[in-house]
Short mmCIF file of C-alpha atoms in Angstrom, two decimals:
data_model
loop_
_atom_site.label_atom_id
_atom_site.label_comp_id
_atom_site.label_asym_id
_atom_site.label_seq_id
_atom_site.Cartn_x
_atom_site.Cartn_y
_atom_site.Cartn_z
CA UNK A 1 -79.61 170.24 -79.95
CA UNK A 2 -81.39 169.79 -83.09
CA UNK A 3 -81.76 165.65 -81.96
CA UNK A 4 -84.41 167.39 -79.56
CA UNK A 5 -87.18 168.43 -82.32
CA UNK A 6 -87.11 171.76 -80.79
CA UNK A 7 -86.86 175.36 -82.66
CA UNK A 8 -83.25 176.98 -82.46
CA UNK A 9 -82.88 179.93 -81.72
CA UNK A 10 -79.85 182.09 -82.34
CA UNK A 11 -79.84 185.34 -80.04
CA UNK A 12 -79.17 188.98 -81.78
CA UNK A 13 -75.49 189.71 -81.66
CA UNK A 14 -74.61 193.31 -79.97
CA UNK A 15 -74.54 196.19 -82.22
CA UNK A 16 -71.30 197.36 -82.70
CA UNK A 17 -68.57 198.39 -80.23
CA UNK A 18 -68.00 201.56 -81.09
CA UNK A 19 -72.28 202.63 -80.05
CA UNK A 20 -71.84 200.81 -76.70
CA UNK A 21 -68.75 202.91 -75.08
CA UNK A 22 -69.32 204.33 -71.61
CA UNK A 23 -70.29 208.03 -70.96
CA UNK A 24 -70.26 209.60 -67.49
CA UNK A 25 -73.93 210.46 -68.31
CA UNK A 26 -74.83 206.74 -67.72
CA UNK A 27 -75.99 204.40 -64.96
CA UNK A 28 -73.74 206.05 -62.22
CA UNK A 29 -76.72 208.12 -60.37
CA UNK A 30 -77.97 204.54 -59.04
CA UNK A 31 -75.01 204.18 -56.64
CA UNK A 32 -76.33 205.09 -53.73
CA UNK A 33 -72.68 205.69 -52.19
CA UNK A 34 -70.49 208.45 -53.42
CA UNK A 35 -66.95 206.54 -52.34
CA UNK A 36 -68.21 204.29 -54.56
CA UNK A 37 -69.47 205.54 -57.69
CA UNK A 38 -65.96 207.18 -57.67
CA UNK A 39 -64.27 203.89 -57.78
CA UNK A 40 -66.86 202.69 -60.39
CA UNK A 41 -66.67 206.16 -62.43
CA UNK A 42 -62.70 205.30 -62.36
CA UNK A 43 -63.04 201.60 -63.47
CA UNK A 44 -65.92 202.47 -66.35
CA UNK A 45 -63.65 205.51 -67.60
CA UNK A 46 -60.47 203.37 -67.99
CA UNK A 47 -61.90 201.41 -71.30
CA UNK A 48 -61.74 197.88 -69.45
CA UNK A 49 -65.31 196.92 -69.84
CA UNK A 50 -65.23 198.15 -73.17
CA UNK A 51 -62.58 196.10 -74.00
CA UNK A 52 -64.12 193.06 -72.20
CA UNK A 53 -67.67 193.67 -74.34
CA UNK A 54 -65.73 193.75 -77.68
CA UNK A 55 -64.15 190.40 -76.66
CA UNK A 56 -67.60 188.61 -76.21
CA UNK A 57 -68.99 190.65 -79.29
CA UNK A 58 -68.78 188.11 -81.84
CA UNK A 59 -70.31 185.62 -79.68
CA UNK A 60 -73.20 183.32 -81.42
CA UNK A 61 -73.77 180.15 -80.75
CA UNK A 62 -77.21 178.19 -81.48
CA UNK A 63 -79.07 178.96 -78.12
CA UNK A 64 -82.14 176.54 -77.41
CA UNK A 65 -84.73 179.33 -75.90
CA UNK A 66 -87.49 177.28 -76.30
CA UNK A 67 -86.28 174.48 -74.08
CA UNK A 68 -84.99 177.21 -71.19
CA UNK A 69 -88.14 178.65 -71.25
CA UNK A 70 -90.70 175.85 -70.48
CA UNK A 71 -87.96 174.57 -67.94
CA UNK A 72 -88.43 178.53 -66.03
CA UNK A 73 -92.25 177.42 -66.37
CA UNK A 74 -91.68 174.10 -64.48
CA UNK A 75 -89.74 175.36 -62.13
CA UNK A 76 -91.51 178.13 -61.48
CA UNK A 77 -94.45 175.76 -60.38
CA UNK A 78 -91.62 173.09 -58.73
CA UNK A 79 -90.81 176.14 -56.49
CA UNK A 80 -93.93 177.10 -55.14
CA UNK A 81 -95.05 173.25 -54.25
CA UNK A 82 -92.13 172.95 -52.34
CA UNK A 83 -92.98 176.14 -50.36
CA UNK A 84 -89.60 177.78 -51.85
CA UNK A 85 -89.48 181.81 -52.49
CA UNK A 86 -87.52 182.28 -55.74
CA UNK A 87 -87.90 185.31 -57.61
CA UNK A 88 -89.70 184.78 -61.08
CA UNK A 89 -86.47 186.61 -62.57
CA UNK A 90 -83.87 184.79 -60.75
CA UNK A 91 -85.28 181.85 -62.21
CA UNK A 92 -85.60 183.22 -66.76
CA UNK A 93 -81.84 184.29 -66.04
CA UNK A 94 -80.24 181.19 -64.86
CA UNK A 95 -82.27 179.17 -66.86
CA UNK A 96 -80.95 181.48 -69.47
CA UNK A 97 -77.73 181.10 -68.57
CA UNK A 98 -77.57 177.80 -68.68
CA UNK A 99 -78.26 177.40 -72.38
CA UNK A 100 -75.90 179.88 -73.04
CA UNK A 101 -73.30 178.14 -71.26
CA UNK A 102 -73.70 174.44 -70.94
CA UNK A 103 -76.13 173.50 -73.96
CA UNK A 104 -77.89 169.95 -73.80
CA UNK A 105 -79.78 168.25 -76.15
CA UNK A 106 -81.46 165.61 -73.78
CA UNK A 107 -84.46 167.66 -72.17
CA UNK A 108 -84.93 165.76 -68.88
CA UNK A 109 -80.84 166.55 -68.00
CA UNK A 110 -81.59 170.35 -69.30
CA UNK A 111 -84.16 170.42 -66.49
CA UNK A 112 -81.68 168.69 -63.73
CA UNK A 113 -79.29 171.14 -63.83
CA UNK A 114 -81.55 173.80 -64.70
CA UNK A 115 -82.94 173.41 -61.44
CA UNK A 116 -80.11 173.32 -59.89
CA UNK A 117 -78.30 176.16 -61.29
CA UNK A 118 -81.45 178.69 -60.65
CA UNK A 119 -81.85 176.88 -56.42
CA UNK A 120 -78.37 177.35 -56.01
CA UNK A 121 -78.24 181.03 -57.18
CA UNK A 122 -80.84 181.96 -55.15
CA UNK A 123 -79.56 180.46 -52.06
CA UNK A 124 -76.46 181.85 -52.63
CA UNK A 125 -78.22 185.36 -52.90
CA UNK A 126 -80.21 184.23 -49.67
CA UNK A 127 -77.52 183.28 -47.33
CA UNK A 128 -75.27 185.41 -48.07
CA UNK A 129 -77.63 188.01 -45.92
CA UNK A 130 -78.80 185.76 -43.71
CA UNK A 131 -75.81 183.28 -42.47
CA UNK A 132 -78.58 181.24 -39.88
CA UNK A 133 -80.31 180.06 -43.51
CA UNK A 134 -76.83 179.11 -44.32
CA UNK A 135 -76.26 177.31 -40.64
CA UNK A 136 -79.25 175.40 -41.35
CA UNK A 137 -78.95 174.40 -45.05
CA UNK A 138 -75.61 172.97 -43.39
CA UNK A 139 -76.77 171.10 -40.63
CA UNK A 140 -79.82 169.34 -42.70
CA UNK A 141 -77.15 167.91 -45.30
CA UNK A 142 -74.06 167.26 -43.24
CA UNK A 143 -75.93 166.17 -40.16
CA UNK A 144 -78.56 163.36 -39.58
CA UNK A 145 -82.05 165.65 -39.17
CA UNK A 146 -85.85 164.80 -39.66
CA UNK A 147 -87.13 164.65 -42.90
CA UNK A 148 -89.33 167.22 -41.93
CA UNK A 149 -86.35 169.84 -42.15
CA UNK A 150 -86.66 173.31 -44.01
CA UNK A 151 -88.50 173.77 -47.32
CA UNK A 152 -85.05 174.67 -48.99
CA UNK A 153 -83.55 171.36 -47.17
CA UNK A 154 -86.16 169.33 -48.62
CA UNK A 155 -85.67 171.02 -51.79
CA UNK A 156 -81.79 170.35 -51.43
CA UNK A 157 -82.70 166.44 -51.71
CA UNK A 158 -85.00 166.78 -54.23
CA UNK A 159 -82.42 168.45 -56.67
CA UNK A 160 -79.96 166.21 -56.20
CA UNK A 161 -81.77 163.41 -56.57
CA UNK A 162 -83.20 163.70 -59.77
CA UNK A 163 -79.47 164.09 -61.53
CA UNK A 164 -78.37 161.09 -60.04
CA UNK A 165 -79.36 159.26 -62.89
CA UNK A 166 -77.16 161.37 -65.22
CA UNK A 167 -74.19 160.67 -63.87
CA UNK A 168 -71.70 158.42 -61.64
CA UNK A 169 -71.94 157.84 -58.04
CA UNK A 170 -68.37 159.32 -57.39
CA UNK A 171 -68.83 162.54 -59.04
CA UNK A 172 -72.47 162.93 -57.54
CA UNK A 173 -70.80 162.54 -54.03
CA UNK A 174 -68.39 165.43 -55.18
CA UNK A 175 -70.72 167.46 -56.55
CA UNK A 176 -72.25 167.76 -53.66
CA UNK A 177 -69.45 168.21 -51.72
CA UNK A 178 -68.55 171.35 -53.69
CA UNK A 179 -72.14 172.66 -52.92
CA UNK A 180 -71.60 172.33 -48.94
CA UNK A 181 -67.81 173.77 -49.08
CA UNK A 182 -69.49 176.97 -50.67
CA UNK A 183 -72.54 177.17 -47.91
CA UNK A 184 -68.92 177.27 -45.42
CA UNK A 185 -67.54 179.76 -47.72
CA UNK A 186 -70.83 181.78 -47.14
CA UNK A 187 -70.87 181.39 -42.97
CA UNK A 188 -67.02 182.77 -43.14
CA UNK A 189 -67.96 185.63 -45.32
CA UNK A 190 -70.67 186.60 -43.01
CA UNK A 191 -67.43 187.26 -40.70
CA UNK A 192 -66.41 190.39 -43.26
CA UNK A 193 -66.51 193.80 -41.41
CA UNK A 194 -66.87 197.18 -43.24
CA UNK A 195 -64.05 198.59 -44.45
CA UNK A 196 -62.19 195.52 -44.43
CA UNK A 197 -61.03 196.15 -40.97
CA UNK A 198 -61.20 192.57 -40.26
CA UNK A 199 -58.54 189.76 -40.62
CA UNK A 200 -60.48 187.24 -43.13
CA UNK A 201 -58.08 186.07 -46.09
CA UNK A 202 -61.02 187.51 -48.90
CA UNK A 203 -58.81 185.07 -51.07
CA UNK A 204 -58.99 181.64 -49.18
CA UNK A 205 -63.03 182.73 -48.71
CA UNK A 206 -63.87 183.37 -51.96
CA UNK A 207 -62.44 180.23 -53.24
CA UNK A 208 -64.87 178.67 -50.71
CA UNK A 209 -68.02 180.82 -51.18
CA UNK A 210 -68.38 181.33 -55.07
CA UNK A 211 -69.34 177.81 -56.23
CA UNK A 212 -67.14 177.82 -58.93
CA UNK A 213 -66.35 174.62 -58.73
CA UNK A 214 -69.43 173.46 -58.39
CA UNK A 215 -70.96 175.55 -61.72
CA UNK A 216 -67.46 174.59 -63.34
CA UNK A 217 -67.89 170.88 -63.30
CA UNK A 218 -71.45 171.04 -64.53
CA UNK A 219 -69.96 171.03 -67.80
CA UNK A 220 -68.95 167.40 -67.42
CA UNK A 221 -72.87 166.94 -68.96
CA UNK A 222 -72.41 168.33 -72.12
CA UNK A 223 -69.99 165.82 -73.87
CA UNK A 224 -68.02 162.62 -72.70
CA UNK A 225 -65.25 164.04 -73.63
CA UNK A 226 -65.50 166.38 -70.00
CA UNK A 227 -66.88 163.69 -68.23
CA UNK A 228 -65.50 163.96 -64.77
CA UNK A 229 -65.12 159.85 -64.80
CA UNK A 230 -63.44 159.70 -67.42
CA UNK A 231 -61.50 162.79 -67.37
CA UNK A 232 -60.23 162.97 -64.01
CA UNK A 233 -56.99 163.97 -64.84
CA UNK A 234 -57.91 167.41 -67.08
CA UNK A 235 -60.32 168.11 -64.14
CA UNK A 236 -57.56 167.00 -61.55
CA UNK A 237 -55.07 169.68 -63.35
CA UNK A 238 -57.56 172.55 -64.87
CA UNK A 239 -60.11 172.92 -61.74
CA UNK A 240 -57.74 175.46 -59.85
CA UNK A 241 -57.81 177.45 -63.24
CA UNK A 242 -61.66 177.11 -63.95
CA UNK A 243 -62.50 178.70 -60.08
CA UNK A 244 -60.20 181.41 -60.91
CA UNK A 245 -61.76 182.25 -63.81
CA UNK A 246 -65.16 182.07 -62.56
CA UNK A 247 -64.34 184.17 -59.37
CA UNK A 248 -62.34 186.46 -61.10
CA UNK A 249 -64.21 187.07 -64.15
CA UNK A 250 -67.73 186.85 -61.67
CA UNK A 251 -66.15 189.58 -59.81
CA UNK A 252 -65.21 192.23 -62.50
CA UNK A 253 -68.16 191.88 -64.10
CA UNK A 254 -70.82 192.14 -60.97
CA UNK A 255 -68.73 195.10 -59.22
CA UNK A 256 -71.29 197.88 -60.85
CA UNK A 257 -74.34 195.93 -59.19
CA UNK A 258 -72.44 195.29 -56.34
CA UNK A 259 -71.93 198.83 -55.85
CA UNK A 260 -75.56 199.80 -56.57
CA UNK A 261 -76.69 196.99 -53.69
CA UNK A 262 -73.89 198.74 -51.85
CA UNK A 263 -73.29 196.67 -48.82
CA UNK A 264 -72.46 193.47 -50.97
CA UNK A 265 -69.82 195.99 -52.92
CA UNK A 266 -68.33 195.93 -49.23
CA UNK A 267 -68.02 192.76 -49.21
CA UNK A 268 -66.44 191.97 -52.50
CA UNK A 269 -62.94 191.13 -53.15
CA UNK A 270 -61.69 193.46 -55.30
CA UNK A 271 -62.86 196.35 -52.89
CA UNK A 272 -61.58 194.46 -49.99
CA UNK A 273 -58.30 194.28 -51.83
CA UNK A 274 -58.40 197.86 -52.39
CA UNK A 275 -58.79 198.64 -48.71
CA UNK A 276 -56.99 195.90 -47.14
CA UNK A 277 -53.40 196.98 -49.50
CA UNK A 278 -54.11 200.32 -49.67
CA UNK A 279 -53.93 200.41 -53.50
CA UNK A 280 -56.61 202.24 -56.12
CA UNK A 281 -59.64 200.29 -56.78
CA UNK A 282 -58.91 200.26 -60.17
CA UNK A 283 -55.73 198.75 -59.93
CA UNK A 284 -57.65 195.85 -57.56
CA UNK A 285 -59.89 195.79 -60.45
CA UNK A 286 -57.19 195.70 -62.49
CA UNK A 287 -56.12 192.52 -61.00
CA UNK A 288 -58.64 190.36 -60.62
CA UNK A 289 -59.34 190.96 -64.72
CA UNK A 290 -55.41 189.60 -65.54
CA UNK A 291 -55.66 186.99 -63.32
CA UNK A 292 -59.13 185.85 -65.16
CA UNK A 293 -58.17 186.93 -68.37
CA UNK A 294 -54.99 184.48 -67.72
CA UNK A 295 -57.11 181.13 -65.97
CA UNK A 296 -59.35 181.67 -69.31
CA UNK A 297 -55.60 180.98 -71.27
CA UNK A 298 -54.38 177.96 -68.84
CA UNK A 299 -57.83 176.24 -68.62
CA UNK A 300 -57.63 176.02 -72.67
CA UNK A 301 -53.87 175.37 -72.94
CA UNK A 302 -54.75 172.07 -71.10
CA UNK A 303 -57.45 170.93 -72.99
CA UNK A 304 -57.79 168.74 -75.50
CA UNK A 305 -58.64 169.76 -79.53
CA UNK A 306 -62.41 168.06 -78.61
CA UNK A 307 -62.68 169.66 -75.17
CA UNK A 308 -61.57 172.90 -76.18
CA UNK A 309 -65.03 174.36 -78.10
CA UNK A 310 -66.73 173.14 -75.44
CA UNK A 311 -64.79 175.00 -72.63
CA UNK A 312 -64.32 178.22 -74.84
CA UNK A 313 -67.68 177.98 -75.46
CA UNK A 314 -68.87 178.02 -71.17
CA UNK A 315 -66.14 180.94 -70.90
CA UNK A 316 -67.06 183.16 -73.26
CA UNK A 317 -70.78 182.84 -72.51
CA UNK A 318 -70.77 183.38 -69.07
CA UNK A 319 -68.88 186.75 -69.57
CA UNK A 320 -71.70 187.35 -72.19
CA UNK A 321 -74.11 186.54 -70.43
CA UNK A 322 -73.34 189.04 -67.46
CA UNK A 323 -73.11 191.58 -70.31
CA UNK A 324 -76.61 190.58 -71.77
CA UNK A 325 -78.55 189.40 -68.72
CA UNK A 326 -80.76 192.23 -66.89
CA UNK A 327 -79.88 190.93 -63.32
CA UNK A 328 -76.45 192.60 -63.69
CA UNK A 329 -77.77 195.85 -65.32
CA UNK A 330 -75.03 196.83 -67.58
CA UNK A 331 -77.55 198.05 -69.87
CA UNK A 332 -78.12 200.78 -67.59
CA UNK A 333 -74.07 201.69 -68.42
CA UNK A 334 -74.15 200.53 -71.58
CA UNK A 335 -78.21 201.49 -73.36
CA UNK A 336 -76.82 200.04 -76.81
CA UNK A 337 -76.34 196.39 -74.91
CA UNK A 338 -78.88 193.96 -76.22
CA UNK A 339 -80.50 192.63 -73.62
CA UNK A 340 -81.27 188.97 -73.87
CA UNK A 341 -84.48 187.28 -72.69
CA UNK A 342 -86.08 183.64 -72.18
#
């Protein structure tokens, strides 16, 4: 990062474990639902996302800050000439998450995937209430439309093709495929029912919907050692274990905003595990963290001694980063968090 001439900037580490541990005084009055801020009460009182915080607490890598935030500023003004409503803080925490994550020296790449990291978020929060947005973000890729489709559809196009020139024909062509299998995943998750009263495998959809293979593979930018040409084999063998750990680890870390939202902790897997086996939500929860915890372990078993920082490196940070990041309000749970900001 330093090749880039830009300022460094290393992020405050988290004070220490022992000020951050839960209290039933904290956060819970913001679930709206009391069924709920039982099963949250139940997870937050067993010590597992204390545990999980004191894993990620020694976490501090150089962070570029300066380069995530005038690529927020750009986008910012991207977004509103292509007609395209993205929150203003949708678009400081991906961005932020990016750096965290996948760091890149080369400032016009930082931008490509910055861009696509914060449109693809936001869709993602978009069609997942509104499956028609999904139907049509569909249609305009997969199916030959006007060019005068949608302002996300045009958008779509636009992202796309500025980080073709970053990579390889064969793994642009997959990278988008991954995007369109998750729109699917969306439309069949739109099929969920309350209660979990329906017949949906939450399983097969989430493997669909959470575009973990897409975010995943971005990491084939950061060093040529991951590059998806030339590495098609780790890819090939670790991508089952990199979507687990990004739905799993996703999912046990987003269940206490989920639950203040309340009708997307409905729709979430562990809950619909819960229901749908008739066992505690905290030993759903329970779960989902082991088999994380456990695709974390496989995914760096298979790597290589070069890959290996790099990959430990995206894990770690995007469990700090849900920690850290205000759009999944731990702080509210957790007041001695350090909340991290572009």
């Amino acid at each position: 990062m330093e090749s880039t001439g830009h300022r460094t900037i290393r992020h405050p580490r988290p004070p220490g474990v022992d000020t951050l541990r839960y209290t039933a005084r904290s956060g819970l009055d913001a679930v709206p639902d009391p069924r709920h801020r039982t099963m949250v009460a139940g997870v937050l009182a067993s010590g597992l996302v204390d545990e999980m915080i004191a894993l990620t607490a020694t976490f501090d890598p150089p962070v570029n800050l300066a380069q995530a935030r005038a690529d927020a500023d750009v986008l910012t003004t991207e977004f509103a000439a292509f007609g395209v409503a993205i929150p203003a803080a949708t678009t400081d925490n991906i961005t932020l998450m990016r750096a965290l994550m996948v760091p890149i020296a080369d400032d016009a790449l930082a931008l490509a995937l910055d861009r696509i990291w914060v449109f693809t978020t936001n869709t993602d929060d978009v069609c997942c209430h509104d499956p028609a947005e999904a139907e049509a973000i569909l249609r305009s890729g997969m199916l030959p439309e006007p060019r005068s489709s949608s302002p996300n559809a045009r958008y779509i196009r636009h992202m796309f093709n500025e980080v073709t020139r970053f990579c390889d024909p064969t793994f642009l062509a997959v990278f988008k495929t991954f995007f369109y299998n998750a729109i699917t995943g969306v439309l069949m998750e739109a099929e969920f029912t309350p209660e979990a009263s329906d017949e949906v495998d939450s399983d097969f959809v989430r493997v669909f919907n959470g575009f973990s293979q897409f975010w995943f593979t971005s990491l084939q930018f950061t060093d040529p050692c991951l590059s998806a040409r030339h590495n098609r084999a780790f890819w090939s063998a670790a991508l089952s274990s990199c979507v687990a750990f990004l739905n799993d680890i996703n999912d046990v870390l987003s269940f206490y905003k989920e639950a203040v939202h309340g009708e997307d902790f409905l729709a979430s897997r562990i809950y619909r595990r819960s229901v749908s086996e008739n066992i505690p939500y905290l030993a759903a929860y329970g779960r989902s963290l082991d088999s994380g915890l456990a695709a974390y372990r496989r995914v760096l078993d298979l790597a290589t001694d070069e890959q290996r920082p790099h990959l430990d490196r995206y894990m770690t940070a995007f469990a700090y980063w849900h920690f850290h990041c205000r759009r999944y309000r731990w702080h509210d749970i957790y007041p001695g968090l350090t909340l991290i900001d572009i």
